């Protein structure tokens, strides 16, 4: 599998789908702000870390896949769920990298300069994200 970006896919996103993502992401941010006001920024920050557009995005991915299969005369329910699950797996792998990034920032920022900490955190994120992706690839190929 080669990772690539298809910018042409952006053209297929309908305006109401952009609105759903925007509204859902904004609602998550507002809720995190309200939680921060009530319980403090430490707790509110945990909720802000919630991938705000993921739930809306994954449901739209499933709907698109079902629609593509329906155009071909097939029931795309199972295919839509599989594609959504693969999307969720990728998000989970990315979250592990982001957790490593956050841990480095949390531990080292009080002790050293922002530039050094940010560079180190980025390196940790990249190493974890790529490492987990390669490990997943290796585990799947050896089944």
mmCIF file with all atom_site columns, N, CA and C in Angstrom, residues 63-135:
data_model
loop_
_atom_site.group_PDB
_atom_site.id
_atom_site.type_symbol
_atom_site.label_atom_id
_atom_site.label_alt_id
_atom_site.label_comp_id
_atom_site.label_asym_id
_atom_site.label_entity_id
_atom_site.label_seq_id
_atom_site.pdbx_PDB_ins_code
_atom_site.Cartn_x
_atom_site.Cartn_y
_atom_site.Cartn_z
_atom_site.occupancy
_atom_site.B_iso_or_equiv
_atom_site.pdbx_formal_charge
_atom_site.auth_seq_id
_atom_site.auth_comp_id
_atom_site.auth_asym_id
_atom_site.auth_atom_id
_atom_site.pdbx_PDB_model_num
ATOM 1   N N  . UNK A 1 63  ? -20.960 6.712  4.454  1.00 0.00 ? 63  UNK A N  1
ATOM 2   C CA . UNK A 1 63  ? -22.063 7.060  3.553  1.00 0.00 ? 63  UNK A CA 1
ATOM 3   C C  . UNK A 1 63  ? -21.595 7.142  2.100  1.00 0.00 ? 63  UNK A C  1
ATOM 4   N N  . UNK A 1 64  ? -20.416 7.712  1.873  1.00 0.00 ? 64  UNK A N  1
ATOM 5   C CA . UNK A 1 64  ? -19.878 7.809  0.502  1.00 0.00 ? 64  UNK A CA 1
ATOM 6   C C  . UNK A 1 64  ? -19.635 6.417  -0.079 1.00 0.00 ? 64  UNK A C  1
ATOM 7   N N  . UNK A 1 65  ? -19.069 5.536  0.733  1.00 0.00 ? 65  UNK A N  1
ATOM 8   C CA . UNK A 1 65  ? -18.772 4.185  0.252  1.00 0.00 ? 65  UNK A CA 1
ATOM 9   C C  . UNK A 1 65  ? -20.058 3.446  -0.094 1.00 0.00 ? 65  UNK A C  1
ATOM 10  N N  . UNK A 1 66  ? -21.089 3.578  0.743  1.00 0.00 ? 66  UNK A N  1
ATOM 11  C CA . UNK A 1 66  ? -22.379 2.953  0.459  1.00 0.00 ? 66  UNK A CA 1
ATOM 12  C C  . UNK A 1 66  ? -22.971 3.493  -0.834 1.00 0.00 ? 66  UNK A C  1
ATOM 13  N N  . UNK A 1 67  ? -22.837 4.811  -1.038 1.00 0.00 ? 67  UNK A N  1
ATOM 14  C CA . UNK A 1 67  ? -23.385 5.456  -2.231 1.00 0.00 ? 67  UNK A CA 1
ATOM 15  C C  . UNK A 1 67  ? -22.671 4.949  -3.490 1.00 0.00 ? 67  UNK A C  1
ATOM 16  N N  . UNK A 1 68  ? -21.336 4.815  -3.423 1.00 0.00 ? 68  UNK A N  1
ATOM 17  C CA . UNK A 1 68  ? -20.584 4.324  -4.587 1.00 0.00 ? 68  UNK A CA 1
ATOM 18  C C  . UNK A 1 68  ? -20.986 2.897  -4.944 1.00 0.00 ? 68  UNK A C  1
ATOM 19  N N  . UNK A 1 69  ? -21.174 2.050  -3.941 1.00 0.00 ? 69  UNK A N  1
ATOM 20  C CA . UNK A 1 69  ? -21.595 0.670  -4.201 1.00 0.00 ? 69  UNK A CA 1
ATOM 21  C C  . UNK A 1 69  ? -23.027 0.632  -4.741 1.00 0.00 ? 69  UNK A C  1
ATOM 22  N N  . UNK A 1 70  ? -23.895 1.500  -4.220 1.00 0.00 ? 70  UNK A N  1
ATOM 23  C CA . UNK A 1 70  ? -25.284 1.532  -4.686 1.00 0.00 ? 70  UNK A CA 1
ATOM 24  C C  . UNK A 1 70  ? -25.358 1.921  -6.154 1.00 0.00 ? 70  UNK A C  1
ATOM 25  N N  . UNK A 1 71  ? -24.483 2.844  -6.585 1.00 0.00 ? 71  UNK A N  1
ATOM 26  C CA . UNK A 1 71  ? -24.452 3.233  -8.002 1.00 0.00 ? 71  UNK A CA 1
ATOM 27  C C  . UNK A 1 71  ? -24.103 2.047  -8.894 1.00 0.00 ? 71  UNK A C  1
ATOM 28  N N  . UNK A 1 72  ? -23.303 1.126  -8.360 1.00 0.00 ? 72  UNK A N  1
ATOM 29  C CA . UNK A 1 72  ? -22.902 -0.051 -9.129 1.00 0.00 ? 72  UNK A CA 1
ATOM 30  C C  . UNK A 1 72  ? -23.913 -1.187 -8.977 1.00 0.00 ? 72  UNK A C  1
ATOM 31  N N  . UNK A 1 73  ? -24.991 -0.950 -8.209 1.00 0.00 ? 73  UNK A N  1
ATOM 32  C CA . UNK A 1 73  ? -26.030 -1.958 -8.056 1.00 0.00 ? 73  UNK A CA 1
ATOM 33  C C  . UNK A 1 73  ? -25.801 -2.923 -6.914 1.00 0.00 ? 73  UNK A C  1
ATOM 34  N N  . UNK A 1 74  ? -24.949 -2.587 -5.966 1.00 0.00 ? 74  UNK A N  1
ATOM 35  C CA . UNK A 1 74  ? -24.653 -3.457 -4.833 1.00 0.00 ? 74  UNK A CA 1
ATOM 36  C C  . UNK A 1 74  ? -25.062 -2.788 -3.527 1.00 0.00 ? 74  UNK A C  1
ATOM 37  N N  . UNK A 1 75  ? -25.251 -3.621 -2.507 1.00 0.00 ? 75  UNK A N  1
ATOM 38  C CA . UNK A 1 75  ? -25.488 -3.088 -1.160 1.00 0.00 ? 75  UNK A CA 1
ATOM 39  C C  . UNK A 1 75  ? -24.120 -2.798 -0.544 1.00 0.00 ? 75  UNK A C  1
ATOM 40  N N  . UNK A 1 76  ? -23.851 -1.547 -0.263 1.00 0.00 ? 76  UNK A N  1
ATOM 41  C CA . UNK A 1 76  ? -22.536 -1.156 0.226  1.00 0.00 ? 76  UNK A CA 1
ATOM 42  C C  . UNK A 1 76  ? -22.424 -1.040 1.731  1.00 0.00 ? 76  UNK A C  1
ATOM 43  N N  . UNK A 1 77  ? -23.394 -1.594 2.463  1.00 0.00 ? 77  UNK A N  1
ATOM 44  C CA . UNK A 1 77  ? -23.373 -1.459 3.922  1.00 0.00 ? 77  UNK A CA 1
ATOM 45  C C  . UNK A 1 77  ? -22.106 -2.049 4.515  1.00 0.00 ? 77  UNK A C  1
ATOM 46  N N  . UNK A 1 78  ? -21.789 -3.278 4.152  1.00 0.00 ? 78  UNK A N  1
ATOM 47  C CA . UNK A 1 78  ? -20.604 -3.934 4.713  1.00 0.00 ? 78  UNK A CA 1
ATOM 48  C C  . UNK A 1 78  ? -19.330 -3.203 4.287  1.00 0.00 ? 78  UNK A C  1
ATOM 49  N N  . UNK A 1 79  ? -19.245 -2.854 3.017  1.00 0.00 ? 79  UNK A N  1
ATOM 50  C CA . UNK A 1 79  ? -18.065 -2.131 2.519  1.00 0.00 ? 79  UNK A CA 1
ATOM 51  C C  . UNK A 1 79  ? -17.906 -0.784 3.227  1.00 0.00 ? 79  UNK A C  1
ATOM 52  N N  . UNK A 1 80  ? -19.002 -0.076 3.444  1.00 0.00 ? 80  UNK A N  1
ATOM 53  C CA . UNK A 1 80  ? -18.959 1.197  4.148  1.00 0.00 ? 80  UNK A CA 1
ATOM 54  C C  . UNK A 1 80  ? -18.431 1.047  5.559  1.00 0.00 ? 80  UNK A C  1
ATOM 55  N N  . UNK A 1 81  ? -18.863 0.007  6.249  1.00 0.00 ? 81  UNK A N  1
ATOM 56  C CA . UNK A 1 81  ? -18.384 -0.248 7.612  1.00 0.00 ? 81  UNK A CA 1
ATOM 57  C C  . UNK A 1 81  ? -16.903 -0.597 7.629  1.00 0.00 ? 81  UNK A C  1
ATOM 58  N N  . UNK A 1 82  ? -16.459 -1.372 6.652  1.00 0.00 ? 82  UNK A N  1
ATOM 59  C CA . UNK A 1 82  ? -15.043 -1.745 6.582  1.00 0.00 ? 82  UNK A CA 1
ATOM 60  C C  . UNK A 1 82  ? -14.175 -0.506 6.354  1.00 0.00 ? 82  UNK A C  1
ATOM 61  N N  . UNK A 1 83  ? -14.580 0.329  5.420  1.00 0.00 ? 83  UNK A N  1
ATOM 62  C CA . UNK A 1 83  ? -13.806 1.546  5.133  1.00 0.00 ? 83  UNK A CA 1
ATOM 63  C C  . UNK A 1 83  ? -13.793 2.470  6.353  1.00 0.00 ? 83  UNK A C  1
ATOM 64  N N  . UNK A 1 84  ? -14.925 2.594  7.047  1.00 0.00 ? 84  UNK A N  1
ATOM 65  C CA . UNK A 1 84  ? -14.977 3.422  8.256  1.00 0.00 ? 84  UNK A CA 1
ATOM 66  C C  . UNK A 1 84  ? -14.074 2.843  9.340  1.00 0.00 ? 84  UNK A C  1
ATOM 67  N N  . UNK A 1 85  ? -14.033 1.518  9.455  1.00 0.00 ? 85  UNK A N  1
ATOM 68  C CA . UNK A 1 85  ? -13.168 0.874  10.453 1.00 0.00 ? 85  UNK A CA 1
ATOM 69  C C  . UNK A 1 85  ? -11.693 1.104  10.134 1.00 0.00 ? 85  UNK A C  1
ATOM 70  N N  . UNK A 1 86  ? -11.343 1.044  8.862  1.00 0.00 ? 86  UNK A N  1
ATOM 71  C CA . UNK A 1 86  ? -9.952  1.310  8.462  1.00 0.00 ? 86  UNK A CA 1
ATOM 72  C C  . UNK A 1 86  ? -9.590  2.756  8.772  1.00 0.00 ? 86  UNK A C  1
ATOM 73  N N  . UNK A 1 87  ? -10.513 3.662  8.528  1.00 0.00 ? 87  UNK A N  1
ATOM 74  C CA . UNK A 1 87  ? -10.299 5.070  8.850  1.00 0.00 ? 87  UNK A CA 1
ATOM 75  C C  . UNK A 1 87  ? -10.094 5.250  10.356 1.00 0.00 ? 87  UNK A C  1
ATOM 76  N N  . UNK A 1 88  ? -10.904 4.548  11.151 1.00 0.00 ? 88  UNK A N  1
ATOM 77  C CA . UNK A 1 88  ? -10.782 4.622  12.611 1.00 0.00 ? 88  UNK A CA 1
ATOM 78  C C  . UNK A 1 88  ? -9.448  4.049  13.087 1.00 0.00 ? 88  UNK A C  1
ATOM 79  N N  . UNK A 1 89  ? -8.990  2.981  12.462 1.00 0.00 ? 89  UNK A N  1
ATOM 80  C CA . UNK A 1 89  ? -7.688  2.405  12.822 1.00 0.00 ? 89  UNK A CA 1
ATOM 81  C C  . UNK A 1 89  ? -6.571  3.410  12.556 1.00 0.00 ? 89  UNK A C  1
ATOM 82  N N  . UNK A 1 90  ? -6.628  4.070  11.418 1.00 0.00 ? 90  UNK A N  1
ATOM 83  C CA . UNK A 1 90  ? -5.621  5.086  11.106 1.00 0.00 ? 90  UNK A CA 1
ATOM 84  C C  . UNK A 1 90  ? -5.650  6.234  12.108 1.00 0.00 ? 90  UNK A C  1
ATOM 85  N N  . UNK A 1 91  ? -6.850  6.637  12.516 1.00 0.00 ? 91  UNK A N  1
ATOM 86  C CA . UNK A 1 91  ? -6.968  7.704  13.516 1.00 0.00 ? 91  UNK A CA 1
ATOM 87  C C  . UNK A 1 91  ? -6.400  7.261  14.856 1.00 0.00 ? 91  UNK A C  1
ATOM 88  N N  . UNK A 1 92  ? -6.652  6.019  15.233 1.00 0.00 ? 92  UNK A N  1
ATOM 89  C CA . UNK A 1 92  ? -6.117  5.505  16.499 1.00 0.00 ? 92  UNK A CA 1
ATOM 90  C C  . UNK A 1 92  ? -4.589  5.465  16.469 1.00 0.00 ? 92  UNK A C  1
ATOM 91  N N  . UNK A 1 93  ? -4.023  5.047  15.352 1.00 0.00 ? 93  UNK A N  1
ATOM 92  C CA . UNK A 1 93  ? -2.563  5.031  15.231 1.00 0.00 ? 93  UNK A CA 1
ATOM 93  C C  . UNK A 1 93  ? -2.004  6.449  15.315 1.00 0.00 ? 93  UNK A C  1
ATOM 94  N N  . UNK A 1 94  ? -2.684  7.385  14.686 1.00 0.00 ? 94  UNK A N  1
ATOM 95  C CA . UNK A 1 94  ? -2.254  8.775  14.755 1.00 0.00 ? 94  UNK A CA 1
ATOM 96  C C  . UNK A 1 94  ? -2.353  9.345  16.169 1.00 0.00 ? 94  UNK A C  1
ATOM 97  N N  . UNK A 1 95  ? -3.363  8.924  16.913 1.00 0.00 ? 95  UNK A N  1
ATOM 98  C CA . UNK A 1 95  ? -3.529  9.393  18.293 1.00 0.00 ? 95  UNK A CA 1
ATOM 99  C C  . UNK A 1 95  ? -2.388  8.926  19.193 1.00 0.00 ? 95  UNK A C  1
ATOM 100 N N  . UNK A 1 96  ? -1.856  7.761  18.935 1.00 0.00 ? 96  UNK A N  1
ATOM 101 C CA . UNK A 1 96  ? -0.712  7.290  19.721 1.00 0.00 ? 96  UNK A CA 1
ATOM 102 C C  . UNK A 1 96  ? 0.479   8.209  19.488 1.00 0.00 ? 96  UNK A C  1
ATOM 103 N N  . UNK A 1 97  ? 0.706   8.599  18.244 1.00 0.00 ? 97  UNK A N  1
ATOM 104 C CA . UNK A 1 97  ? 1.774   9.543  17.944 1.00 0.00 ? 97  UNK A CA 1
ATOM 105 C C  . UNK A 1 97  ? 1.544   10.886 18.611 1.00 0.00 ? 97  UNK A C  1
ATOM 106 N N  . UNK A 1 98  ? 0.296   11.354 18.599 1.00 0.00 ? 98  UNK A N  1
ATOM 107 C CA . UNK A 1 98  ? -0.017  12.630 19.242 1.00 0.00 ? 98  UNK A CA 1
ATOM 108 C C  . UNK A 1 98  ? 0.136   12.554 20.760 1.00 0.00 ? 98  UNK A C  1
ATOM 109 N N  . UNK A 1 99  ? -0.160  11.389 21.338 1.00 0.00 ? 99  UNK A N  1
ATOM 110 C CA . UNK A 1 99  ? 0.039   11.223 22.783 1.00 0.00 ? 99  UNK A CA 1
ATOM 111 C C  . UNK A 1 99  ? 1.528   11.331 23.119 1.00 0.00 ? 99  UNK A C  1
ATOM 112 N N  . UNK A 1 100 ? 2.380   10.753 22.280 1.00 0.00 ? 100 UNK A N  1
ATOM 113 C CA . UNK A 1 100 ? 3.829   10.882 22.481 1.00 0.00 ? 100 UNK A CA 1
ATOM 114 C C  . UNK A 1 100 ? 4.264   12.334 22.367 1.00 0.00 ? 100 UNK A C  1
ATOM 115 N N  . UNK A 1 101 ? 3.726   13.048 21.405 1.00 0.00 ? 101 UNK A N  1
ATOM 116 C CA . UNK A 1 101 ? 4.011   14.469 21.225 1.00 0.00 ? 101 UNK A CA 1
ATOM 117 C C  . UNK A 1 101 ? 3.631   15.247 22.488 1.00 0.00 ? 101 UNK A C  1
ATOM 118 N N  . UNK A 1 102 ? 2.411   15.004 22.976 1.00 0.00 ? 102 UNK A N  1
ATOM 119 C CA . UNK A 1 102 ? 1.922   15.716 24.162 1.00 0.00 ? 102 UNK A CA 1
ATOM 120 C C  . UNK A 1 102 ? 2.761   15.385 25.395 1.00 0.00 ? 102 UNK A C  1
ATOM 121 N N  . UNK A 1 103 ? 3.163   14.144 25.537 1.00 0.00 ? 103 UNK A N  1
ATOM 122 C CA . UNK A 1 103 ? 3.985   13.734 26.680 1.00 0.00 ? 103 UNK A CA 1
ATOM 123 C C  . UNK A 1 103 ? 5.330   14.459 26.684 1.00 0.00 ? 103 UNK A C  1
ATOM 124 N N  . UNK A 1 104 ? 5.959   14.539 25.538 1.00 0.00 ? 104 UNK A N  1
ATOM 125 C CA . UNK A 1 104 ? 7.237   15.259 25.443 1.00 0.00 ? 104 UNK A CA 1
ATOM 126 C C  . UNK A 1 104 ? 7.051   16.730 25.793 1.00 0.00 ? 104 UNK A C  1
ATOM 127 N N  . UNK A 1 105 ? 6.009   17.354 25.265 1.00 0.00 ? 105 UNK A N  1
ATOM 128 C CA . UNK A 1 105 ? 5.735   18.768 25.572 1.00 0.00 ? 105 UNK A CA 1
ATOM 129 C C  . UNK A 1 105 ? 5.516   18.939 27.072 1.00 0.00 ? 105 UNK A C  1
ATOM 130 N N  . UNK A 1 106 ? 4.702   18.083 27.652 1.00 0.00 ? 106 UNK A N  1
ATOM 131 C CA . UNK A 1 106 ? 4.342   18.184 29.069 1.00 0.00 ? 106 UNK A CA 1
ATOM 132 C C  . UNK A 1 106 ? 5.567   18.028 29.971 1.00 0.00 ? 106 UNK A C  1
ATOM 133 N N  . UNK A 1 107 ? 6.435   17.077 29.639 1.00 0.00 ? 107 UNK A N  1
ATOM 134 C CA . UNK A 1 107 ? 7.602   16.814 30.482 1.00 0.00 ? 107 UNK A CA 1
ATOM 135 C C  . UNK A 1 107 ? 8.704   17.853 30.272 1.00 0.00 ? 107 UNK A C  1
ATOM 136 N N  . UNK A 1 108 ? 8.982   18.198 29.026 1.00 0.00 ? 108 UNK A N  1
ATOM 137 C CA . UNK A 1 108 ? 10.171  18.996 28.744 1.00 0.00 ? 108 UNK A CA 1
ATOM 138 C C  . UNK A 1 108 ? 9.958   20.503 28.624 1.00 0.00 ? 108 UNK A C  1
ATOM 139 N N  . UNK A 1 109 ? 8.752   20.965 28.348 1.00 0.00 ? 109 UNK A N  1
ATOM 140 C CA . UNK A 1 109 ? 8.552   22.399 28.146 1.00 0.00 ? 109 UNK A CA 1
ATOM 141 C C  . UNK A 1 109 ? 8.922   23.246 29.372 1.00 0.00 ? 109 UNK A C  1
ATOM 142 N N  . UNK A 1 110 ? 8.615   22.795 30.589 1.00 0.00 ? 110 UNK A N  1
ATOM 143 C CA . UNK A 1 110 ? 9.025   23.608 31.743 1.00 0.00 ? 110 UNK A CA 1
ATOM 144 C C  . UNK A 1 110 ? 10.549  23.662 31.948 1.00 0.00 ? 110 UNK A C  1
ATOM 145 N N  . UNK A 1 111 ? 11.276  22.751 31.300 1.00 0.00 ? 111 UNK A N  1
ATOM 146 C CA . UNK A 1 111 ? 12.711  22.635 31.553 1.00 0.00 ? 111 UNK A CA 1
ATOM 147 C C  . UNK A 1 111 ? 13.609  23.215 30.471 1.00 0.00 ? 111 UNK A C  1
ATOM 148 N N  . UNK A 1 112 ? 13.092  23.384 29.269 1.00 0.00 ? 112 UNK A N  1
ATOM 149 C CA . UNK A 1 112 ? 13.960  23.822 28.169 1.00 0.00 ? 112 UNK A CA 1
ATOM 150 C C  . UNK A 1 112 ? 13.190  24.711 27.196 1.00 0.00 ? 112 UNK A C  1
ATOM 151 N N  . UNK A 1 113 ? 13.858  25.168 26.152 1.00 0.00 ? 113 UNK A N  1
ATOM 152 C CA . UNK A 1 113 ? 13.254  26.143 25.238 1.00 0.00 ? 113 UNK A CA 1
ATOM 153 C C  . UNK A 1 113 ? 12.170  25.517 24.364 1.00 0.00 ? 113 UNK A C  1
ATOM 154 N N  . UNK A 1 114 ? 11.240  26.361 23.968 1.00 0.00 ? 114 UNK A N  1
ATOM 155 C CA . UNK A 1 114 ? 10.118  25.932 23.136 1.00 0.00 ? 114 UNK A CA 1
ATOM 156 C C  . UNK A 1 114 ? 10.599  25.297 21.837 1.00 0.00 ? 114 UNK A C  1
ATOM 157 N N  . UNK A 1 115 ? 11.579  25.910 21.177 1.00 0.00 ? 115 UNK A N  1
ATOM 158 C CA . UNK A 1 115 ? 12.057  25.399 19.894 1.00 0.00 ? 115 UNK A CA 1
ATOM 159 C C  . UNK A 1 115 ? 12.604  23.974 20.029 1.00 0.00 ? 115 UNK A C  1
ATOM 160 N N  . UNK A 1 116 ? 13.429  23.735 21.029 1.00 0.00 ? 116 UNK A N  1
ATOM 161 C CA . UNK A 1 116 ? 14.018  22.412 21.238 1.00 0.00 ? 116 UNK A CA 1
ATOM 162 C C  . UNK A 1 116 ? 12.938  21.388 21.568 1.00 0.00 ? 116 UNK A C  1
ATOM 163 N N  . UNK A 1 117 ? 12.025  21.758 22.455 1.00 0.00 ? 117 UNK A N  1
ATOM 164 C CA . UNK A 1 117 ? 10.963  20.835 22.863 1.00 0.00 ? 117 UNK A CA 1
ATOM 165 C C  . UNK A 1 117 ? 10.037  20.518 21.690 1.00 0.00 ? 117 UNK A C  1
ATOM 166 N N  . UNK A 1 118 ? 9.688   21.533 20.928 1.00 0.00 ? 118 UNK A N  1
ATOM 167 C CA . UNK A 1 118 ? 8.799   21.312 19.785 1.00 0.00 ? 118 UNK A CA 1
ATOM 168 C C  . UNK A 1 118 ? 9.464   20.402 18.749 1.00 0.00 ? 118 UNK A C  1
ATOM 169 N N  . UNK A 1 119 ? 10.742  20.622 18.490 1.00 0.00 ? 119 UNK A N  1
ATOM 170 C CA . UNK A 1 119 ? 11.472  19.768 17.540 1.00 0.00 ? 119 UNK A CA 1
ATOM 171 C C  . UNK A 1 119 ? 11.525  18.326 18.041 1.00 0.00 ? 119 UNK A C  1
ATOM 172 N N  . UNK A 1 120 ? 11.816  18.134 19.322 1.00 0.00 ? 120 UNK A N  1
ATOM 173 C CA . UNK A 1 120 ? 11.876  16.793 19.897 1.00 0.00 ? 120 UNK A CA 1
ATOM 174 C C  . UNK A 1 120 ? 10.502  16.128 19.872 1.00 0.00 ? 120 UNK A C  1
ATOM 175 N N  . UNK A 1 121 ? 9.471   16.876 20.242 1.00 0.00 ? 121 UNK A N  1
ATOM 176 C CA . UNK A 1 121 ? 8.113   16.323 20.247 1.00 0.00 ? 121 UNK A CA 1
ATOM 177 C C  . UNK A 1 121 ? 7.682   15.917 18.837 1.00 0.00 ? 121 UNK A C  1
ATOM 178 N N  . UNK A 1 122 ? 8.033   16.729 17.852 1.00 0.00 ? 122 UNK A N  1
ATOM 179 C CA . UNK A 1 122 ? 7.699   16.403 16.465 1.00 0.00 ? 122 UNK A CA 1
ATOM 180 C C  . UNK A 1 122 ? 8.409   15.139 16.020 1.00 0.00 ? 122 UNK A C  1
ATOM 181 N N  . UNK A 1 123 ? 9.656   15.001 16.400 1.00 0.00 ? 123 UNK A N  1
ATOM 182 C CA . UNK A 1 123 ? 10.415  13.791 16.071 1.00 0.00 ? 123 UNK A CA 1
ATOM 183 C C  . UNK A 1 123 ? 9.793   12.553 16.727 1.00 0.00 ? 123 UNK A C  1
ATOM 184 N N  . UNK A 1 124 ? 9.378   12.686 17.978 1.00 0.00 ? 124 UNK A N  1
ATOM 185 C CA . UNK A 1 124 ? 8.723   11.567 18.676 1.00 0.00 ? 124 UNK A CA 1
ATOM 186 C C  . UNK A 1 124 ? 7.416   11.218 17.980 1.00 0.00 ? 124 UNK A C  1
ATOM 187 N N  . UNK A 1 125 ? 6.621   12.237 17.627 1.00 0.00 ? 125 UNK A N  1
ATOM 188 C CA . UNK A 1 125 ? 5.361   11.986 16.931 1.00 0.00 ? 125 UNK A CA 1
ATOM 189 C C  . UNK A 1 125 ? 5.607   11.240 15.614 1.00 0.00 ? 125 UNK A C  1
ATOM 190 N N  . UNK A 1 126 ? 6.555   11.731 14.830 1.00 0.00 ? 126 UNK A N  1
ATOM 191 C CA . UNK A 1 126 ? 6.841   11.115 13.536 1.00 0.00 ? 126 UNK A CA 1
ATOM 192 C C  . UNK A 1 126 ? 7.331   9.676  13.703 1.00 0.00 ? 126 UNK A C  1
ATOM 193 N N  . UNK A 1 127 ? 8.214   9.456  14.660 1.00 0.00 ? 127 UNK A N  1
ATOM 194 C CA . UNK A 1 127 ? 8.746   8.116  14.905 1.00 0.00 ? 127 UNK A CA 1
ATOM 195 C C  . UNK A 1 127 ? 7.637   7.155  15.328 1.00 0.00 ? 127 UNK A C  1
ATOM 196 N N  . UNK A 1 128 ? 6.794   7.587  16.259 1.00 0.00 ? 128 UNK A N  1
ATOM 197 C CA . UNK A 1 128 ? 5.697   6.719  16.702 1.00 0.00 ? 128 UNK A CA 1
ATOM 198 C C  . UNK A 1 128 ? 4.698   6.446  15.583 1.00 0.00 ? 128 UNK A C  1
ATOM 199 N N  . UNK A 1 129 ? 4.290   7.483  14.878 1.00 0.00 ? 129 UNK A N  1
ATOM 200 C CA . UNK A 1 129 ? 3.281   7.319  13.825 1.00 0.00 ? 129 UNK A CA 1
ATOM 201 C C  . UNK A 1 129 ? 3.778   6.398  12.717 1.00 0.00 ? 129 UNK A C  1
ATOM 202 N N  . UNK A 1 130 ? 4.990   6.635  12.242 1.00 0.00 ? 130 UNK A N  1
ATOM 203 C CA . UNK A 1 130 ? 5.536   5.797  11.170 1.00 0.00 ? 130 UNK A CA 1
ATOM 204 C C  . UNK A 1 130 ? 5.832   4.392  11.691 1.00 0.00 ? 130 UNK A C  1
ATOM 205 N N  . UNK A 1 131 ? 6.368   4.307  12.900 1.00 0.00 ? 131 UNK A N  1
ATOM 206 C CA . UNK A 1 131 ? 6.675   2.997  13.481 1.00 0.00 ? 131 UNK A CA 1
ATOM 207 C C  . UNK A 1 131 ? 5.443   2.138  13.651 1.00 0.00 ? 131 UNK A C  1
ATOM 208 N N  . UNK A 1 132 ? 4.370   2.724  14.152 1.00 0.00 ? 132 UNK A N  1
ATOM 209 C CA . UNK A 1 132 ? 3.124   1.969  14.339 1.00 0.00 ? 132 UNK A CA 1
ATOM 210 C C  . UNK A 1 132 ? 2.537   1.572  12.993 1.00 0.00 ? 132 UNK A C  1
ATOM 211 N N  . UNK A 1 133 ? 2.612   2.461  12.015 1.00 0.00 ? 133 UNK A N  1
ATOM 212 C CA . UNK A 1 133 ? 2.093   2.131  10.688 1.00 0.00 ? 133 UNK A CA 1
ATOM 213 C C  . UNK A 1 133 ? 2.883   0.970  10.078 1.00 0.00 ? 133 UNK A C  1
ATOM 214 N N  . UNK A 1 134 ? 4.210   1.012  10.196 1.00 0.00 ? 134 UNK A N  1
ATOM 215 C CA . UNK A 1 134 ? 5.040   -0.072 9.664  1.00 0.00 ? 134 UNK A CA 1
ATOM 216 C C  . UNK A 1 134 ? 4.800   -1.378 10.421 1.00 0.00 ? 134 UNK A C  1
ATOM 217 N N  . UNK A 1 135 ? 4.628   -1.296 11.738 1.00 0.00 ? 135 UNK A N  1
ATOM 218 C CA . UNK A 1 135 ? 4.361   -2.489 12.535 1.00 0.00 ? 135 UNK A CA 1
ATOM 219 C C  . UNK A 1 135 ? 3.023   -3.108 12.130 1.00 0.00 ? 135 UNK A C  1
#
